[in-house]
Structures are given as C-alpha cells and as structure tokens.
Coordinates of N, CA, C and O in Angstrom, one line a residue:
M1 N -32.9 147.7 133.7 CA -32.4 149.0 133.0 C -33.6 149.6 132.2 O -34.4 148.6 131.4
G2 N -34.0 150.9 132.1 CA -35.2 151.1 131.3 C -35.0 152.6 130.7 O -34.0 153.0 130.7
W3 N -35.7 152.8 129.7 CA -35.7 154.0 128.9 C -36.2 155.2 129.7 O -37.2 155.2 130.5
H4 N -35.5 156.4 129.9 CA -36.2 157.8 130.1 C -36.1 158.9 129.2 O -35.0 159.4 129.0
S5 N -36.9 158.8 128.0 CA -36.6 159.7 127.0 C -37.3 161.0 127.3 O -38.3 161.2 128.0
V6 N -36.4 162.2 126.8 CA -37.0 163.2 127.1 C -37.1 163.9 125.5 O -36.2 163.9 125.1
A7 N -38.2 164.7 125.6 CA -37.9 165.5 124.0 C -38.6 166.9 124.4 O -39.3 167.1 125.1
S8 N -38.4 167.7 123.3 CA -39.1 168.9 123.5 C -39.0 169.3 121.9 O -38.4 168.8 120.9
W9 N -40.0 170.2 121.4 CA -40.3 170.8 120.3 C -40.7 172.2 120.2 O -40.5 172.9 121.4
T10 N -40.1 173.2 119.4 CA -40.3 174.2 119.3 C -40.6 174.8 117.7 O -40.4 173.9 116.7
W11 N -41.4 175.8 117.6 CA -41.6 176.3 116.0 C -40.6 177.0 115.7 O -40.0 177.7 116.5
D12 N -40.1 177.2 114.2 CA -39.1 177.8 113.9 C -39.5 179.4 113.3 O -39.7 179.4 112.3
A13 N -39.9 179.9 114.1 CA -40.3 181.2 114.0 C -39.2 182.2 114.5 O -38.3 182.1 115.3
Q14 N -39.3 183.5 113.8 CA -38.3 184.6 114.0 C -38.6 185.1 115.5 O -37.8 185.7 116.1
D15 N -39.7 185.5 115.9 CA -40.2 185.9 117.1 C -40.4 184.4 118.0 O -40.8 183.5 117.4
E16 N -40.7 184.9 119.3 CA -41.4 183.9 120.4 C -42.7 183.8 120.4 O -43.4 182.9 121.2
T17 N -43.7 185.2 119.9 CA -45.0 185.1 120.5 C -45.8 185.8 119.3 O -45.2 186.2 118.2
C18 N -46.9 185.1 119.4 CA -47.8 185.6 118.0 C -48.1 186.8 118.1 O -48.6 187.8 119.1
G19 N -48.1 188.1 116.9 CA -48.4 189.2 116.9 C -49.6 189.6 117.3 O -50.1 190.5 117.3
I20 N -50.7 188.6 117.1 CA -51.8 188.8 117.3 C -52.5 188.7 118.6 O -53.1 189.6 119.3
C21 N -52.3 187.6 119.0 CA -52.8 187.1 120.4 C -51.8 187.5 121.6 O -52.1 187.4 122.9
R22 N -50.5 187.6 121.0 CA -49.4 187.6 122.1 C -48.9 186.4 123.2 O -48.3 186.5 124.0
M23 N -49.8 185.4 122.7 CA -49.4 184.2 123.5 C -48.0 183.5 122.8 O -47.5 183.7 121.4
A24 N -47.4 182.5 123.6 CA -45.9 181.8 123.0 C -46.2 181.2 121.9 O -47.4 180.2 122.0
F25 N -45.3 180.9 120.9 CA -45.4 180.0 120.0 C -45.4 178.5 120.1 O -45.8 177.8 119.7
D26 N -44.9 178.5 121.7 CA -44.3 176.9 121.8 C -45.8 176.7 122.5 O -45.6 175.5 123.1
G27 N -46.8 177.6 123.0 CA -47.8 177.6 123.7 C -49.1 177.1 122.4 O -48.7 176.6 121.2
C28 N -50.0 177.6 122.5 CA -51.2 178.0 121.7 C -52.3 178.9 121.9 O -52.0 179.9 122.7
C29 N -52.8 179.2 120.9 CA -53.7 180.5 120.7 C -54.7 180.3 121.7 O -55.1 179.3 122.2
P30 N -55.4 181.4 122.1 CA -56.5 181.4 123.1 C -57.7 180.4 122.7 O -58.2 179.8 123.9
D31 N -58.1 180.1 121.6 CA -58.9 179.4 121.2 C -58.6 177.4 121.6 O -59.5 176.9 121.4
C32 N -57.3 177.4 121.6 CA -57.0 176.1 121.5 C -56.4 175.9 123.1 O -56.6 176.4 123.8
K33 N -57.1 174.5 123.5 CA -56.1 174.0 124.6 C -55.0 173.1 124.8 O -53.9 173.2 125.6
L34 N -54.4 172.6 123.5 CA -53.1 172.2 123.3 C -52.2 172.4 122.1 O -52.8 172.9 121.3
P35 N -51.1 172.9 122.5 CA -50.1 173.3 121.4 C -50.0 172.2 120.6 O -50.3 170.9 120.6
G36 N -49.2 172.7 119.3 CA -48.9 171.2 118.3 C -49.6 171.6 117.3 O -49.9 172.3 116.7
D37 N -49.6 170.5 116.7 CA -50.3 170.2 115.1 C -51.7 170.7 115.2 O -52.1 171.1 113.7
D38 N -52.3 170.6 116.1 CA -53.9 171.4 116.2 C -53.9 172.9 116.0 O -55.0 173.4 115.9
C39 N -52.9 173.3 116.8 CA -52.6 174.7 116.5 C -51.3 175.2 115.9 O -50.4 175.7 116.4
P40 N -51.0 175.0 114.5 CA -49.9 175.3 113.8 C -49.9 176.8 113.7 O -50.7 177.7 113.6
L41 N -48.3 177.2 113.5 CA -48.0 178.4 112.8 C -48.3 178.3 111.5 O -47.8 177.4 110.7
I42 N -48.3 179.6 111.1 CA -48.7 180.0 109.9 C -47.6 181.3 109.2 O -47.9 182.1 109.8
W43 N -47.0 181.1 108.2 CA -46.3 182.4 107.7 C -46.8 183.2 106.4 O -47.4 182.5 105.6
G44 N -46.8 184.4 106.8 CA -46.8 185.4 105.4 C -45.7 185.3 104.4 O -44.6 185.1 104.8
A45 N -45.9 185.9 103.1 CA -45.2 186.2 102.4 C -43.9 187.0 102.9 O -42.9 187.1 102.5
C46 N -44.5 187.8 103.9 CA -43.6 188.6 104.2 C -42.6 187.9 105.8 O -41.8 188.8 106.3
N47 N -43.1 187.0 106.0 CA -42.2 186.3 107.0 C -42.7 186.2 108.4 O -41.8 185.8 109.4
H48 N -43.4 187.1 108.4 CA -44.3 186.8 110.0 C -45.0 185.8 110.3 O -45.7 185.3 109.1
A49 N -44.6 185.3 111.5 CA -45.4 183.9 111.6 C -47.1 184.5 112.7 O -46.6 185.2 113.6
F50 N -47.6 183.6 112.6 CA -48.9 183.7 113.4 C -49.8 182.3 113.7 O -49.5 181.5 113.0
H51 N -50.1 182.3 114.7 CA -51.0 181.1 115.1 C -52.0 181.1 113.8 O -52.7 182.0 113.6
L52 N -52.3 179.7 113.6 CA -53.3 179.9 112.4 C -54.7 180.1 112.3 O -55.4 181.1 111.8
H53 N -55.2 179.9 113.7 CA -56.4 180.7 114.0 C -56.5 181.8 114.5 O -57.6 182.5 113.9
C54 N -55.3 182.4 114.9 CA -55.3 184.2 115.0 C -55.4 184.6 113.6 O -56.2 185.5 113.5
I55 N -54.5 184.4 112.4 CA -54.3 185.1 111.5 C -55.4 185.1 110.4 O -56.1 185.6 110.0
L56 N -56.6 183.8 110.8 CA -57.6 183.1 110.1 C -58.7 184.3 110.5 O -59.5 185.0 109.7
K57 N -58.8 184.7 112.1 CA -59.7 185.6 112.4 C -59.3 187.2 112.0 O -60.2 188.0 111.7
W58 N -58.0 187.5 112.0 CA -57.9 189.1 111.4 C -58.1 188.8 110.0 O -58.5 190.0 109.3
V59 N -57.6 188.0 109.0 CA -58.0 188.2 107.6 C -59.4 187.8 107.5 O -59.8 189.4 106.6
N60 N -60.4 187.3 108.3 CA -61.9 187.7 107.8 C -62.4 188.7 108.6 O -63.3 189.1 108.4
S61 N -62.0 189.6 109.4 CA -62.0 190.6 110.1 C -62.0 191.9 109.3 O -62.8 192.8 109.6
Q62 N -61.3 192.0 108.2 CA -60.6 192.8 107.5 C -61.7 193.0 106.3 O -62.1 192.2 105.9
S63 N -62.4 194.2 106.1 CA -63.3 194.5 105.3 C -63.0 194.6 103.4 O -63.5 194.4 102.9
A64 N -61.7 195.1 103.9 CA -61.1 195.1 102.1 C -59.9 194.2 102.4 O -59.9 193.1 103.2
Q65 N -59.1 194.1 101.5 CA -57.9 193.5 101.6 C -56.9 193.3 102.5 O -56.8 194.4 103.3
A66 N -56.9 192.3 103.5 CA -56.0 192.2 104.6 C -54.7 192.4 104.4 O -54.2 192.3 103.6
H67 N -54.2 192.9 105.8 CA -52.4 193.4 105.9 C -52.2 192.8 106.7 O -52.6 192.1 107.9
C68 N -50.8 192.5 106.8 CA -50.1 191.8 107.8 C -50.1 192.7 109.2 O -49.9 193.7 109.3
P69 N -50.5 192.1 110.1 CA -50.9 192.9 111.5 C -49.5 193.6 112.0 O -49.4 194.4 112.9
M70 N -48.4 193.1 111.4 CA -47.1 193.5 112.1 C -46.4 194.5 111.0 O -46.0 195.5 111.6
C71 N -46.4 194.2 109.8 CA -45.5 195.1 108.7 C -46.7 196.0 108.1 O -46.1 196.9 106.9
R72 N -47.9 195.7 108.1 CA -49.0 196.5 107.2 C -48.8 196.4 105.7 O -49.4 196.4 104.6
R73 N -47.9 194.9 105.3 CA -48.1 194.9 103.7 C -49.5 193.6 103.5 O -49.6 193.2 104.4
E74 N -49.6 193.9 102.3 CA -50.7 193.0 102.1 C -50.2 191.3 102.3 O -49.6 190.9 102.0
W75 N -51.4 191.0 103.0 CA -51.0 189.8 103.4 C -51.3 188.6 102.5 O -52.4 188.7 101.5
Q76 N -50.5 187.8 102.4 CA -50.4 186.3 101.6 C -49.9 185.5 102.3 O -48.9 185.7 102.8
F77 N -50.2 184.4 102.3 CA -50.1 183.3 103.0 C -48.7 182.7 102.0 O -48.8 182.8 100.8
K78 N -47.5 182.4 102.9 CA -46.2 181.8 101.9 C -46.5 180.6 101.7 O -46.9 179.9 102.0
E79 N -46.0 180.3 100.3 CA -46.0 179.3 99.7 C -44.9 178.4 99.9 O -43.9 178.6 100.2

C-alpha cells in the first residue's frame, strides 16, 4: 500500500485573470515560467489584484502618480 497524494492551490482573488496581462492567476505572468511564490499576486488598496511583475511594470511606466488599471483610483499597495 502506498500514498497517492493530490493537491491543488489557487490564489484568493476576486477575478480569475490579471487585469494587465490577462493571464490566469493560477498560472503566471508572461515574464515567468512557473506559477507560485516566484510570481505572486499583489492587491491594491482598491482590492484589485495583479501579478507582482505586471503591476510593478505598470507603476513604473506611469509618468505621474500611478492609477489602478481597473478602476483608475490612485494606486496604493494594500497593507
């Protein structure tokens, strides 16, 4: 007799896809090869979630104060 374990994980996000790259949250952003801790989700104060790499690129591409790509509120990382 042996073990046959099965496991799955999902991010606890309101949406199923990143609003920037449109890739599934249970996958990874276009810059990463494997999902998981190396490609985490980041929530804003507005409760929208994005892949870490996607939102960092978005914030760094804005010339003035960055806004959430979904609701256009001033972007602030959720604490």
